[in-house]
Amino acid sequence: MEKVNWVLLRGLAREKGHWVNFDQKMKDSFGGEVMCIDLPGAGDSLEESVPLSIKDMTDRIRSKWLLQKESNEKWSLLAISLGGMIAMDWCSRYPEDFDLLVTINSSTKKLSTPFERISPFAIASLFKTLLTRDPFKKELIILRLITNHDDIDNSIALKWGDLAKKRQIKIKSFFRQLFAASKFELPSKIEIPYLVLASKKDRFTSSKCSEEISKYFKTHIELHPTAGHDLPIDDSQWIVDKIRNYQKN
């Protein structure tokens, strides 16, 4: 199988430490370099000001990728949620950068309603985290919001809680990311191969959002029957299998 290098982008208020083991899974599965780039205001970019537009976020992240990448071989881009909006913008404006785009549970105001993009249940859960001081309890609320499977290890929330103690995203940065997401303008076309993945049981963002994106770009979509918003945690092997199947066709 041909080696594939990947850029991975996380979502709202998340960073590379929240991938759990998914980055290693992608490296093992595709044999190439895996670069997890944090969005402005999160992780390694915690102290960066957060742009108020997706396009500005894209250009900020792309400049980091161009500086850091060691391989001029083929690269692909996988992104979830807010990261998916950046990924669509990136691949639309710079189609030469990647050979394949994969988005997971993303959305856009052009095609979906506000409550399809972020459910009332998600809003209530996020508000609850703002009232919760204990980092572990806060991350446990988030974990239970974005994952569905009963066998999810709650120790993930402990690790995320420890991560939050070291570099918790600032409230201002969170709302600036949220604002940029709310204003995201869907590009008119994406000219590279594009696979849309979504979770039917996503309680954060309706899978209808991804279905509409797939229709709009006339590209292939796969729907997981039981996973939640954080599909890489709920079923990472399913993602790998769907990418491989798509590459064969």
Coordinates of C-alpha atoms in Angstrom, one line a residue:
M1 CA 0.0 0.0 0.0
E2 CA 1.2 3.5 -0.9
K3 CA 2.4 5.6 2.0
V4 CA 0.2 8.5 2.9
N5 CA 1.2 11.5 5.0
W6 CA -1.6 13.2 7.0
V7 CA -2.4 16.5 8.6
L8 CA -5.0 16.2 11.4
L9 CA -7.1 19.2 12.6
R10 CA -9.2 19.1 15.8
G11 CA -12.4 21.0 16.6
L12 CA -13.8 23.6 18.9
A13 CA -11.7 24.1 22.0
R14 CA -9.8 20.9 21.4
E15 CA -6.1 20.3 20.7
K16 CA -3.7 17.6 19.6
G17 CA -3.8 16.0 23.1
H18 CA -7.5 15.2 22.6
W19 CA -6.8 12.8 19.7
V20 CA -6.1 10.1 22.3
N21 CA -4.4 7.4 20.1
F22 CA -5.9 8.3 16.7
D23 CA -2.8 10.0 15.4
Q24 CA -0.8 6.9 16.0
K25 CA -3.6 4.8 14.5
M26 CA -3.3 6.8 11.3
K27 CA 0.5 6.5 11.3
D28 CA 0.4 2.8 11.7
S29 CA -2.4 2.4 9.1
F30 CA -1.0 4.5 6.3
G31 CA 2.8 4.4 7.1
G32 CA 3.5 8.1 6.6
E33 CA 4.1 11.2 8.6
V34 CA 1.2 12.4 10.8
M35 CA 1.2 16.1 11.7
C36 CA -1.4 17.3 14.3
I37 CA -1.6 21.1 14.1
D38 CA -3.4 23.0 16.8
L39 CA -5.9 25.7 16.0
P40 CA -5.1 29.2 17.1
G41 CA -5.9 29.5 20.8
A42 CA -5.5 25.8 21.6
G43 CA -2.7 23.5 22.6
D44 CA 0.7 24.6 21.3
S45 CA -1.0 27.7 20.0
L46 CA -2.7 28.5 23.3
E47 CA -1.4 32.1 23.5
E48 CA -2.2 33.0 19.9
S49 CA -5.0 35.3 19.2
V50 CA -7.9 33.6 17.5
P51 CA -8.8 35.0 14.1
L52 CA -12.5 35.8 13.7
S53 CA -12.7 34.2 10.3
I54 CA -12.1 30.6 9.0
K55 CA -10.0 31.9 6.2
D56 CA -7.6 33.6 8.5
M57 CA -7.4 30.4 10.6
T58 CA -6.6 28.4 7.5
D59 CA -3.8 30.7 6.5
R60 CA -2.3 30.7 10.0
I61 CA -2.4 26.9 10.1
R62 CA -1.2 26.4 6.5
S63 CA 1.9 28.5 7.2
K64 CA 2.8 26.3 10.1
W65 CA 2.4 23.2 7.9
L66 CA 4.6 24.6 5.2
L67 CA 7.3 25.4 7.7
Q68 CA 7.2 22.0 9.5
K69 CA 6.6 19.4 6.9
E70 CA 9.7 17.4 6.0
S71 CA 8.2 15.4 3.1
N72 CA 7.3 16.6 -0.3
E73 CA 5.5 13.3 -1.0
K74 CA 1.7 13.0 -1.0
W75 CA -0.3 14.6 1.8
S76 CA -3.9 14.2 2.8
L77 CA -6.0 16.2 5.3
L78 CA -8.4 14.8 7.9
A79 CA -10.4 17.2 10.1
I80 CA -13.2 17.0 12.6
S81 CA -16.0 19.6 13.3
L82 CA -14.6 23.1 13.3
G83 CA -11.4 21.7 11.9
G84 CA -13.5 20.4 9.0
M85 CA -14.6 24.0 8.1
I86 CA -10.9 25.0 8.0
A87 CA -10.1 21.9 5.9
M88 CA -12.9 22.7 3.3
D89 CA -11.6 26.3 3.0
W90 CA -8.0 25.1 2.8
C91 CA -8.6 22.6 0.0
S92 CA -10.8 25.0 -1.9
R93 CA -8.2 27.8 -2.0
Y94 CA -5.0 25.6 -2.1
P95 CA -6.0 22.5 -4.0
E96 CA -2.4 21.6 -4.8
D97 CA -1.6 21.0 -1.1
F98 CA -3.5 17.7 -0.7
D99 CA -4.5 14.6 -2.6
L100 CA -7.4 13.7 -0.4
L101 CA -9.8 15.6 2.0
V102 CA -11.7 13.8 4.8
T103 CA -14.0 15.7 7.1
I104 CA -15.9 14.3 10.1
N105 CA -19.1 15.7 11.5
S106 CA -18.6 19.2 10.2
S107 CA -21.2 21.8 9.2
T108 CA -21.9 25.2 7.6
K109 CA -24.4 27.9 8.0
K110 CA -25.2 27.9 4.2
L111 CA -26.7 24.4 4.4
S112 CA -27.8 23.8 8.0
T113 CA -29.8 25.5 10.8
P114 CA -28.1 26.7 14.0
F115 CA -29.6 23.9 16.1
E116 CA -28.5 21.3 13.5
R117 CA -25.0 22.7 13.8
I118 CA -24.9 22.7 17.6
S119 CA -27.8 20.9 19.3
P120 CA -29.6 22.3 22.4
F121 CA -28.2 19.3 24.3
A122 CA -24.7 20.3 23.3
I123 CA -25.3 23.9 24.3
A124 CA -26.6 22.8 27.7
S125 CA -23.6 20.5 28.2
L126 CA -21.1 23.2 27.3
F127 CA -22.8 25.7 29.6
K128 CA -22.6 23.1 32.4
T129 CA -18.8 22.9 31.8
L130 CA -18.5 26.6 32.3
L131 CA -20.1 26.2 35.8
T132 CA -17.8 23.2 36.6
R133 CA -14.4 24.0 38.2
D134 CA -13.0 20.5 38.5
P135 CA -11.1 19.7 35.3
F136 CA -11.9 16.0 35.4
K137 CA -15.6 16.5 35.9
K138 CA -15.6 19.1 33.1
E139 CA -13.9 16.8 30.7
L140 CA -16.2 13.9 31.7
I141 CA -19.2 16.0 30.7
I142 CA -17.5 16.7 27.3
L143 CA -16.5 13.1 26.8
R144 CA -20.1 11.9 27.5
L145 CA -21.4 14.5 25.1
I146 CA -19.1 13.6 22.2
T147 CA -18.9 9.8 22.5
N148 CA -21.6 7.2 22.5
H149 CA -20.1 3.8 23.1
D150 CA -20.5 2.1 26.5
D151 CA -16.9 0.8 26.5
I152 CA -15.3 4.3 26.3
D153 CA -12.6 4.5 29.0
N154 CA -13.4 7.3 31.5
S155 CA -9.7 7.5 32.1
I156 CA -9.6 9.6 28.9
A157 CA -11.4 12.3 30.9
L158 CA -8.6 12.1 33.6
K159 CA -6.0 12.6 30.9
W160 CA -7.9 15.5 29.4
G161 CA -8.3 17.0 32.8
D162 CA -4.6 16.9 33.4
L163 CA -4.1 18.5 30.0
A164 CA -6.6 21.3 30.9
K165 CA -4.6 22.0 34.1
K166 CA -1.5 22.6 31.9
R167 CA -3.1 24.5 29.1
Q168 CA -6.8 25.2 29.3
I169 CA -8.2 27.2 26.4
K170 CA -9.2 30.7 27.4
I171 CA -12.9 31.6 27.5
K172 CA -12.2 34.5 25.0
S173 CA -10.5 32.1 22.6
F174 CA -13.4 29.6 22.9
F175 CA -15.9 32.3 21.9
R176 CA -13.7 33.6 19.1
Q177 CA -13.5 30.1 17.7
L178 CA -17.2 29.7 18.0
F179 CA -17.8 33.0 16.3
A180 CA -15.6 32.1 13.4
A181 CA -17.4 28.8 13.0
S182 CA -20.8 30.5 13.1
K183 CA -19.8 32.8 10.2
F184 CA -18.1 30.1 8.0
E185 CA -18.8 30.6 4.3
L186 CA -18.9 27.4 2.4
P187 CA -16.6 27.5 -0.7
S188 CA -18.2 27.0 -4.1
K189 CA -16.1 24.0 -5.0
I190 CA -13.5 21.5 -3.9
E191 CA -11.6 20.0 -6.7
I192 CA -9.7 17.3 -5.0
P193 CA -11.1 13.9 -3.9
Y194 CA -13.3 14.4 -0.9
L195 CA -14.7 11.8 1.5
V196 CA -17.4 13.0 4.0
L197 CA -17.8 10.9 7.2
A198 CA -20.5 11.4 9.8
S199 CA -22.2 9.8 12.8
K200 CA -25.9 9.1 12.7
K201 CA -26.1 9.3 16.5
D202 CA -24.0 12.5 16.9
R203 CA -25.6 14.5 19.7
F204 CA -23.5 17.6 19.1
T205 CA -23.9 18.2 15.4
S206 CA -26.6 16.6 13.3
S207 CA -25.4 14.1 10.6
K208 CA -27.8 16.0 8.3
C209 CA -25.1 18.7 8.1
S210 CA -22.6 16.3 6.6
E211 CA -25.2 14.9 4.3
E212 CA -26.0 18.3 2.9
I213 CA -22.2 19.0 2.5
S214 CA -21.9 15.8 0.6
K215 CA -24.8 16.7 -1.7
Y216 CA -23.5 20.2 -2.2
F217 CA -20.1 19.0 -3.4
K218 CA -21.4 15.9 -5.1
T219 CA -19.0 13.7 -3.1
H220 CA -19.1 10.4 -1.3
I221 CA -20.4 10.1 2.3
E222 CA -20.3 7.3 4.8
L223 CA -22.5 7.3 7.9
H224 CA -21.6 5.4 11.1
P225 CA -24.7 3.9 12.7
T226 CA -23.9 4.3 16.4
A227 CA -20.8 6.6 17.0
G228 CA -21.0 10.1 18.5
H229 CA -19.4 13.4 17.5
D230 CA -15.9 12.2 18.3
L231 CA -15.9 9.4 15.8
P232 CA -12.1 8.9 16.0
I233 CA -12.6 7.8 19.7
D234 CA -15.7 5.8 19.1
D235 CA -14.5 3.8 16.1
S236 CA -11.1 4.7 14.7
Q237 CA -10.8 1.5 12.7
W238 CA -14.1 2.3 10.8
I239 CA -12.5 5.6 9.7
V240 CA -9.4 3.8 8.4
D241 CA -11.5 1.2 6.6
K242 CA -13.7 3.8 4.9
I243 CA -10.7 5.8 3.7
R244 CA -9.0 2.7 2.3
N245 CA -12.2 1.7 0.5
Y246 CA -12.6 5.2 -0.9
Q247 CA -9.0 5.2 -2.2
K248 CA -9.6 1.9 -4.0
N249 CA -12.5 3.3 -6.0

